[in-house]
CSV table of C-alpha atoms (C1' of nucleotides) in Angstrom, one decimal:
chain,number,residue,atom,x,y,z
Y,4,MET,CA,-11.8,-13.2,12.2
Y,5,ARG,CA,-9.1,-13.5,9.5
Y,6,LEU,CA,-5.7,-12.0,10.0
Y,7,GLY,CA,-3.8,-10.9,6.9
Y,8,PHE,CA,-0.7,-9.1,5.8
Y,9,ALA,CA,0.5,-7.0,2.8
Y,10,ALA,CA,2.6,-7.9,-0.2
Y,11,LYS,CA,6.0,-8.9,1.1
Y,12,VAL,CA,6.8,-12.2,2.7
Y,13,THR,CA,9.4,-12.2,5.4
Y,14,GLY,CA,8.9,-15.7,6.9
Y,15,ARG,CA,10.2,-17.8,4.1
Y,16,PRO,CA,13.3,-16.8,2.2
Y,17,GLY,CA,13.2,-16.4,-1.6
Y,18,LEU,CA,9.6,-15.5,-2.0
Y,19,LYS,CA,9.1,-12.3,-4.1
Y,20,GLU,CA,5.8,-10.5,-4.6
Y,21,ALA,CA,6.4,-9.1,-8.1
Y,22,ASP,CA,8.7,-9.1,-11.1
Y,23,GLY,CA,10.4,-5.8,-10.2
Y,24,ARG,CA,12.9,-5.6,-13.1
Y,25,ARG,CA,13.2,-2.3,-14.9
Y,26,TRP,CA,11.1,-1.9,-18.1
Y,27,GLN,CA,14.2,-2.3,-20.3
Y,28,ASN,CA,14.4,-5.9,-19.2
Y,29,ASN,CA,10.8,-6.7,-20.1
Y,30,PRO,CA,9.3,-7.7,-16.7
Y,31,HIS,CA,5.9,-9.3,-17.0
Y,32,LEU,CA,2.8,-10.2,-15.0
Y,33,SER,CA,3.3,-13.9,-16.0
Y,34,VAL,CA,6.5,-13.9,-14.0
Y,35,SER,CA,4.9,-12.2,-11.1
Y,36,LEU,CA,2.2,-14.8,-11.1
Y,37,THR,CA,4.7,-17.6,-10.7
Y,38,TYR,CA,5.8,-15.8,-7.6
Y,39,LEU,CA,2.3,-15.3,-6.4
Y,40,GLU,CA,1.7,-19.1,-6.8
Y,41,ALA,CA,4.6,-19.7,-4.5
Y,42,ILE,CA,3.2,-17.2,-2.0
Y,43,PHE,CA,-0.1,-19.0,-2.1
Y,44,ASP,CA,1.7,-22.3,-1.3
Y,45,TYR,CA,3.3,-20.6,1.7
Y,46,LEU,CA,-0.1,-19.1,2.9
Y,47,ARG,CA,-1.7,-22.5,2.6
Y,48,ASP,CA,1.1,-24.1,4.6
Y,49,GLU,CA,0.8,-21.4,7.4
Y,50,HIS,CA,-3.0,-21.4,7.3
Y,51,ILE,CA,-3.0,-17.7,6.5
Y,52,THR,CA,-6.3,-16.7,5.0
Y,53,MET,CA,-5.9,-13.1,4.0
Y,54,TYR,CA,-3.4,-11.4,1.8
Y,55,ARG,CA,-2.9,-8.1,0.0
Y,56,ILE,CA,-1.5,-8.5,-3.5
Y,57,SER,CA,1.2,-6.0,-4.4
Y,58,SER,CA,0.1,-3.3,-6.8
Y,59,ARG,CA,3.4,-3.7,-8.6
Y,60,ILE,CA,2.4,-7.2,-9.7
Y,61,ALA,CA,1.7,-6.1,-13.2
Y,62,PRO,CA,4.8,-3.9,-14.0
Y,63,TYR,CA,4.2,-0.7,-15.9
Y,64,ILE,CA,0.7,-1.8,-16.9
Y,65,THR,CA,-0.7,1.7,-16.8
Y,66,HIS,CA,2.5,3.6,-17.8
Y,67,PRO,CA,1.4,6.0,-20.5
Y,68,GLN,CA,4.7,5.8,-22.5
Y,69,LEU,CA,4.9,2.0,-22.4
Y,70,PRO,CA,2.0,0.6,-24.3
Y,71,GLN,CA,3.7,-2.8,-24.7
Y,72,PHE,CA,2.8,-3.4,-21.1
Y,73,HIS,CA,-0.9,-2.5,-21.3
Y,74,HIS,CA,-2.4,-5.9,-22.1
Y,75,GLN,CA,-0.7,-8.1,-19.4
Y,76,ILE,CA,-4.0,-9.1,-17.8
Y,77,GLU,CA,-5.5,-10.3,-21.1
Y,78,GLU,CA,-2.2,-12.1,-21.8
Y,79,CYS,CA,-2.4,-13.9,-18.5
Y,80,ALA,CA,-6.1,-14.6,-18.4
Y,81,GLU,CA,-5.8,-18.4,-18.0
Y,82,GLN,CA,-3.0,-18.1,-15.4
Y,83,LEU,CA,-5.1,-15.6,-13.4
Y,84,ALA,CA,-8.2,-17.7,-13.5
Y,85,ARG,CA,-6.3,-20.7,-12.2
Y,86,LEU,CA,-4.8,-18.7,-9.4
Y,87,GLY,CA,-8.2,-17.3,-8.5
Y,88,GLU,CA,-9.5,-20.8,-8.3
Y,89,ARG,CA,-6.7,-21.7,-6.0
Y,90,ALA,CA,-7.4,-18.7,-3.7
Y,91,ARG,CA,-11.0,-19.8,-3.4
Y,92,ALA,CA,-10.0,-23.4,-2.7
Y,93,GLN,CA,-7.9,-22.4,0.2
Y,94,ASN,CA,-10.4,-19.8,1.5
Y,95,LEU,CA,-8.1,-16.9,0.9
Y,96,ARG,CA,-9.4,-13.3,1.0
Y,97,LEU,CA,-7.5,-11.1,-1.3
Y,98,SER,CA,-7.2,-7.3,-1.6
Y,99,MET,CA,-5.2,-4.6,-3.2
Y,100,HIS,CA,-4.1,-1.1,-2.2
Y,101,PRO,CA,-3.1,1.4,-4.9
Y,102,ASP,CA,0.0,3.5,-4.3
Y,103,PRO,CA,-0.5,6.9,-2.7
Y,104,PHE,CA,0.0,8.8,-6.0
Y,105,VAL,CA,-3.4,7.4,-7.2
Y,106,VAL,CA,-5.3,10.5,-6.4
Y,107,LEU,CA,-8.9,10.3,-7.5
Y,108,ASN,CA,-9.8,13.9,-6.4
Y,109,SER,CA,-6.8,15.7,-7.9
Y,110,PRO,CA,-7.6,18.9,-9.7
Y,111,HIS,CA,-5.0,18.1,-12.3
Y,112,GLU,CA,-6.6,16.4,-15.2
Y,113,ALA,CA,-3.6,14.3,-15.9
Y,114,VAL,CA,-3.4,13.0,-12.4
Y,115,TYR,CA,-7.1,12.2,-12.4
Y,116,ALA,CA,-6.7,10.4,-15.7
Y,117,ALA,CA,-3.8,8.3,-14.3
Y,118,ALA,CA,-6.0,7.5,-11.3
Y,119,LEU,CA,-8.7,6.2,-13.5
Y,120,ARG,CA,-6.3,4.0,-15.4
Y,121,ASP,CA,-4.9,2.6,-12.1
Y,122,LEU,CA,-8.3,1.9,-10.6
Y,123,ASP,CA,-9.4,0.2,-13.7
Y,124,TYR,CA,-6.3,-2.0,-13.6
Y,125,HIS,CA,-6.8,-3.0,-10.0
Y,126,ALA,CA,-10.4,-3.8,-10.5
Y,127,ARG,CA,-9.8,-5.8,-13.7
Y,128,PHE,CA,-7.0,-7.7,-12.0
Y,129,LEU,CA,-9.3,-8.9,-9.2
Y,130,ASP,CA,-12.0,-9.6,-11.8
Y,131,ALA,CA,-9.6,-11.7,-13.8
Y,132,LEU,CA,-9.0,-13.8,-10.7
Y,133,GLY,CA,-12.8,-14.3,-10.4
Y,134,ALA,CA,-12.6,-12.9,-6.9
Y,135,GLY,CA,-15.8,-12.3,-4.9
Y,136,PRO,CA,-16.9,-9.0,-3.4
Y,137,GLU,CA,-14.8,-9.5,-0.3
Y,138,ALA,CA,-11.7,-8.8,-2.5
Y,139,VAL,CA,-11.5,-5.0,-2.3
Y,140,VAL,CA,-9.3,-2.2,-3.5
Y,141,VAL,CA,-8.5,0.1,-0.6
Y,142,LEU,CA,-8.2,3.7,-1.5
Y,143,HIS,CA,-7.5,6.9,0.4
Y,144,GLY,CA,-9.4,10.2,0.1
Y,145,GLY,CA,-6.5,11.9,-1.7
Y,146,GLY,CA,-5.4,15.5,-1.4
Y,147,VAL,CA,-7.0,18.6,0.1
Y,148,PHE,CA,-5.7,21.2,-2.4
Y,149,GLY,CA,-6.4,24.1,-0.1
Y,150,ASP,CA,-10.1,23.5,0.0
Y,151,LYS,CA,-11.2,20.4,1.7
Y,152,ALA,CA,-14.9,20.7,1.1
Y,153,ALA,CA,-14.3,21.1,-2.6
Y,154,ALA,CA,-11.8,18.2,-2.6
Y,155,MET,CA,-14.3,15.9,-0.9
Y,156,ALA,CA,-17.1,17.0,-3.3
Y,157,ARG,CA,-14.8,16.2,-6.2
Y,158,PHE,CA,-14.1,12.7,-4.7
Y,159,VAL,CA,-17.8,12.1,-4.4
Y,160,ASP,CA,-18.5,13.2,-7.9
Y,161,ARG,CA,-15.7,11.2,-9.4
Y,162,TYR,CA,-16.4,8.1,-7.4
Y,163,LEU,CA,-20.0,8.1,-8.6
Y,164,ARG,CA,-18.8,8.4,-12.2
Y,165,LEU,CA,-16.3,5.6,-12.0
Y,166,PRO,CA,-17.0,2.6,-14.3
Y,167,GLU,CA,-19.1,0.1,-12.5
Y,168,HIS,CA,-16.4,-2.6,-12.3
Y,169,ALA,CA,-14.1,-0.2,-10.4
Y,170,ARG,CA,-16.7,1.3,-8.2
Y,171,ARG,CA,-17.8,-2.1,-7.1
Y,172,ARG,CA,-14.3,-2.9,-5.7
Y,173,ILE,CA,-13.3,0.3,-4.0
Y,174,VAL,CA,-13.5,0.9,-0.3
Y,175,LEU,CA,-12.2,4.0,1.5
Y,176,GLU,CA,-9.7,4.2,4.3
Y,177,ASN,CA,-9.1,7.0,6.8
Y,178,ASP,CA,-5.6,8.4,6.4
Y,179,GLU,CA,-3.0,9.9,8.8
Y,180,LYS,CA,-3.1,13.4,7.5
Y,181,SER,CA,-6.0,14.6,5.6
Y,182,TYR,CA,-9.2,12.5,5.8
Y,183,SER,CA,-10.2,11.4,9.3
Y,184,VAL,CA,-13.0,9.0,10.2
Y,185,PRO,CA,-15.7,11.7,10.2
Y,186,ASP,CA,-14.5,12.9,6.8
Y,187,ILE,CA,-14.8,9.4,5.2
Y,188,VAL,CA,-18.1,8.9,6.9
Y,189,ALA,CA,-19.3,12.1,5.2
Y,190,ILE,CA,-18.1,10.7,1.8
Y,191,HIS,CA,-19.8,7.4,2.6
Y,192,GLN,CA,-23.1,9.1,3.2
Y,193,GLN,CA,-23.0,10.6,-0.3
Y,194,THR,CA,-21.7,7.5,-2.1
Y,195,GLY,CA,-22.3,4.4,-0.2
Y,196,VAL,CA,-18.6,3.5,-0.4
Y,197,PRO,CA,-17.7,1.0,2.4
Y,198,LEU,CA,-15.2,2.2,5.0
Y,199,VAL,CA,-11.9,0.7,6.3
Y,200,LEU,CA,-11.0,1.8,9.7
Y,201,ASP,CA,-7.2,2.1,10.3
Y,202,ASN,CA,-6.5,2.3,14.0
Y,203,LEU,CA,-3.1,4.0,13.7
Y,204,HIS,CA,-4.3,6.6,11.3
Y,205,HIS,CA,-7.2,7.2,13.6
Y,206,ALA,CA,-4.8,7.7,16.5
Y,207,VAL,CA,-2.8,10.4,14.8
Y,208,ASN,CA,-5.6,12.1,12.8
Y,209,ASN,CA,-8.6,12.3,15.1
Y,210,PRO,CA,-9.7,16.0,15.3
Y,211,ASP,CA,-13.1,15.1,16.8
Y,212,HIS,CA,-11.6,12.9,19.6
Y,213,LEU,CA,-13.6,9.9,18.7
Y,214,THR,CA,-12.8,6.7,20.7
Y,215,ILE,CA,-11.8,3.7,18.6
Y,216,ALA,CA,-15.2,2.2,19.5
Y,217,GLN,CA,-17.0,5.2,18.1
Y,218,ALA,CA,-14.9,5.1,15.0
Y,219,ALA,CA,-15.7,1.4,14.6
Y,220,ASP,CA,-19.4,2.0,15.1
Y,221,LEU,CA,-19.2,4.5,12.2
Y,222,CYS,CA,-17.1,2.5,9.8
Y,223,LEU,CA,-18.1,-1.1,10.2
Y,224,PRO,CA,-21.9,-0.8,9.4
Y,225,THR,CA,-21.0,0.7,6.0
Y,226,TRP,CA,-20.3,-2.7,4.4
Y,227,PRO,CA,-22.9,-4.5,2.4
Y,228,GLN,CA,-24.8,-7.5,3.8
Y,229,GLY,CA,-22.8,-10.7,3.3
Y,230,VAL,CA,-19.4,-9.0,2.9
Y,231,THR,CA,-17.2,-9.2,6.0
Y,232,PRO,CA,-15.8,-5.7,6.8
Y,233,LYS,CA,-12.1,-5.2,7.1
Y,234,VAL,CA,-10.0,-3.0,9.4
Y,235,HIS,CA,-6.3,-2.2,9.3
Y,236,PHE,CA,-4.4,-2.6,12.5
Y,237,SER,CA,-0.8,-1.7,13.5
Y,238,SER,CA,1.2,-0.6,16.5
Y,239,PRO,CA,3.1,2.7,16.4
Y,240,ARG,CA,6.8,2.5,16.0
Y,241,ARG,CA,8.6,3.7,19.2
Y,242,GLU,CA,12.2,3.0,18.6
Y,243,ASP,CA,14.6,5.1,16.4
Y,244,ARG,CA,15.4,3.4,13.2
Y,245,VAL,CA,18.2,3.5,10.7
Y,246,VAL,CA,17.4,5.0,7.3
Y,247,ARG,CA,19.3,5.9,4.2
Y,248,ARG,CA,19.2,9.6,3.5
Y,249,ARG,CA,20.9,12.0,1.2
Y,250,ASP,CA,23.3,14.4,2.8
Y,251,LYS,CA,22.8,17.8,1.2
Y,252,SER,CA,26.3,19.1,1.4
Y,253,SER,CA,28.1,16.1,0.0
Y,254,GLY,CA,25.2,14.7,-2.1
Y,255,LYS,CA,25.9,11.2,-0.7
Y,256,THR,CA,23.5,8.7,0.7
Y,257,LEU,CA,24.3,8.0,4.4
Y,258,LEU,CA,22.8,5.9,7.1
Y,259,ALA,CA,21.2,7.9,9.9
Y,260,GLU,CA,19.3,7.2,13.1
Y,261,VAL,CA,16.0,9.0,13.1
Y,262,ALA,CA,13.2,9.2,15.6
Y,263,PRO,CA,10.0,7.6,14.6
Y,264,LEU,CA,7.0,9.6,13.6
Y,265,ALA,CA,3.8,8.8,15.4
Y,266,SER,CA,2.2,7.5,12.2
Y,267,GLN,CA,4.9,5.0,11.4
Y,268,HIS,CA,4.3,1.3,11.7
Y,269,ALA,CA,6.1,-0.8,14.2
Y,270,ASP,CA,7.9,-4.0,13.2
Y,271,TRP,CA,5.5,-6.1,15.2
Y,272,VAL,CA,2.0,-6.0,16.6
Y,273,ASP,CA,1.7,-5.4,20.3
Y,274,VAL,CA,-0.7,-8.1,21.5
Y,275,ASP,CA,-2.0,-6.0,24.4
Y,276,GLU,CA,-2.9,-3.2,22.1
Y,277,PHE,CA,-4.5,-5.7,19.7
Y,278,VAL,CA,-6.6,-7.3,22.5
Y,279,ALA,CA,-7.7,-3.9,23.7
Y,280,PHE,CA,-8.8,-3.1,20.2
Y,281,LEU,CA,-10.8,-6.3,20.0
Y,282,GLY,CA,-12.4,-5.4,23.4
Y,283,GLU,CA,-13.5,-2.0,22.3
Y,284,THR,CA,-14.9,-3.2,18.9
Y,285,GLY,CA,-16.2,-6.5,20.2
Y,286,ARG,CA,-19.7,-6.0,18.9
Y,287,TRP,CA,-18.6,-6.2,15.3
Y,288,ARG,CA,-17.4,-9.0,13.1
Y,289,TYR,CA,-14.5,-8.1,10.8
Y,290,ASP,CA,-11.2,-9.2,9.3
Y,291,VAL,CA,-7.9,-7.6,10.2
Y,292,MET,CA,-5.2,-6.6,7.8
Y,293,LEU,CA,-2.0,-6.2,9.9
Y,294,GLU,CA,0.4,-3.5,8.7
Y,295,ALA,CA,3.5,-4.4,10.6
Y,296,LYS,CA,6.9,-4.2,9.0
Y,297,GLN,CA,7.6,-7.8,9.8
Y,298,LYS,CA,4.5,-8.7,7.8
Y,299,ASP,CA,3.7,-12.4,7.9
Y,300,SER,CA,6.2,-13.0,10.7
Y,301,ALA,CA,4.3,-10.4,12.8
Y,302,LEU,CA,1.1,-12.1,11.9
Y,303,LEU,CA,2.3,-15.6,13.0
Y,304,ARG,CA,3.8,-14.2,16.2
Y,305,LEU,CA,0.6,-12.3,17.1
Y,306,ARG,CA,-1.5,-15.4,16.3
Y,307,GLY,CA,0.5,-17.4,18.7
Y,308,GLU,CA,0.3,-14.8,21.4
Y,309,LEU,CA,-3.5,-14.6,20.9
Y,310,ALA,CA,-3.8,-18.4,21.1
Y,311,ALA,CA,-2.0,-18.4,24.4
Y,312,ARG,CA,-4.7,-16.1,25.7
Y,313,GLY,CA,-7.4,-18.3,24.3
Y,314,ILE,CA,-8.2,-16.1,21.3
Y,315,VAL,CA,-8.4,-18.2,18.2
Y,316,THR,CA,-8.5,-16.6,14.7
Y,317,GLU,CA,-9.6,-18.2,11.5
E,24,DC,C1',31.2,-8.7,-4.2
E,25,DG,C1',29.8,-4.9,-1.3
E,26,DA,C1',28.3,-0.3,-1.4
E,27,DT,C1',25.7,3.1,-3.3
E,28,DG,C1',22.6,5.2,-6.6
E,29,DT,C1',18.1,4.8,-8.8
E,30,DC,C1',13.3,4.1,-9.6
E,31,DA,C1',6.7,6.1,-13.4
E,32,DA,C1',3.8,7.9,-10.8
E,33,DG,C1',1.6,13.0,-5.9
E,34,DG,C1',1.0,16.1,-2.2
E,35,DA,C1',2.2,19.1,1.3
E,36,DA,C1',5.3,21.7,4.0
E,37,DT,C1',9.0,24.7,3.8
E,38,DC,C1',11.9,28.0,2.1
W,14,DG,C1',9.1,28.2,-8.0
W,15,DA,C1',12.3,24.9,-6.1
W,16,DT,C1',13.5,21.5,-2.6
W,17,DT,C1',12.6,18.0,0.7
W,18,DC,C1',10.0,14.7,3.1
W,19,DC,C1',6.8,10.9,3.3
W,20,DT,C1',8.3,5.8,2.3
W,21,DT,C1',9.6,1.1,-0.5
W,22,DG,C1',12.5,-2.1,-1.0
W,23,DA,C1',14.5,-4.3,-4.8
W,24,DC,C1',17.1,-3.6,-8.8
W,25,DA,C1',21.1,-1.7,-11.2
W,26,DT,C1',25.5,-0.2,-11.5
W,27,DC,C1',29.8,1.2,-9.8
W,28,DG,C1',34.3,0.7,-7.6
DNA sequence: CGATGTCAAGGAATC
DNA sequence: GATTCCTTGACATCG
């Protein structure tokens, strides 16, 4: 079992995940890839073997008004191939997760078109690394648009019509609001798309009251032979947190303490909850993407706590 | 330099 | 129909 984390590194100062400058300053994938190389060094040093690459790694690559950014993958082909080689050399499983406004089943043609551009980009990025089939693009079901059956049918139809290189990469994750485990199972049955089980989303969006074991029994066998399935794991935030929010009378941004929503990720992973999850899903083999706010620091802490209990991860 | 405003992008809930 | 929230932190700019 591999443990992974997403995008941002907290455990070593100075590591960035993407060239985040505004378009006026000509950010570029080639800069992001120098950052990614430094992250790979860190992952190697810490023996971390799974990592989600930020979708912002290629700035503005699908922006319709900024064509000068559209060929960054081609422009960085050699650099990408070298990094892919490195990832394989250090046994690193990679993935990506498009932002929530990539909505494949939107009834708005322009949104659909943008989703197609984005999925093409994510797939081509992983292809340019030469990544194997374990490197997936994790997608959500999208919107409901007042008619869930129609929205799901639209997802199925559009998924089946995706270009092959994109369809090959995509896996579908249950979300915290619209598409529960039984929903994505129904989509799987019509498409064959592999399913990612997210424990926290399942906890807050579980209309059929399935146990986590039942949910795992539905999701994990959807992966093809030879590709280790993946799950997302996080603990729910329980403490209030400080956020910046706009005050509507003054129009100013202020700090405020707000209570957590049930669906929000905690800073760290609760080892007891994690061990319980392992116990309930013990008949399956899978890798775990941790979605804790403290990212790699949470991973390293959890790994230590697991080792103290005699549970060793890859 | 610290504080605050801004950023490409969607959807849903609320009024 | 317009506004706000979800949520993301880093960048950019202002005082």
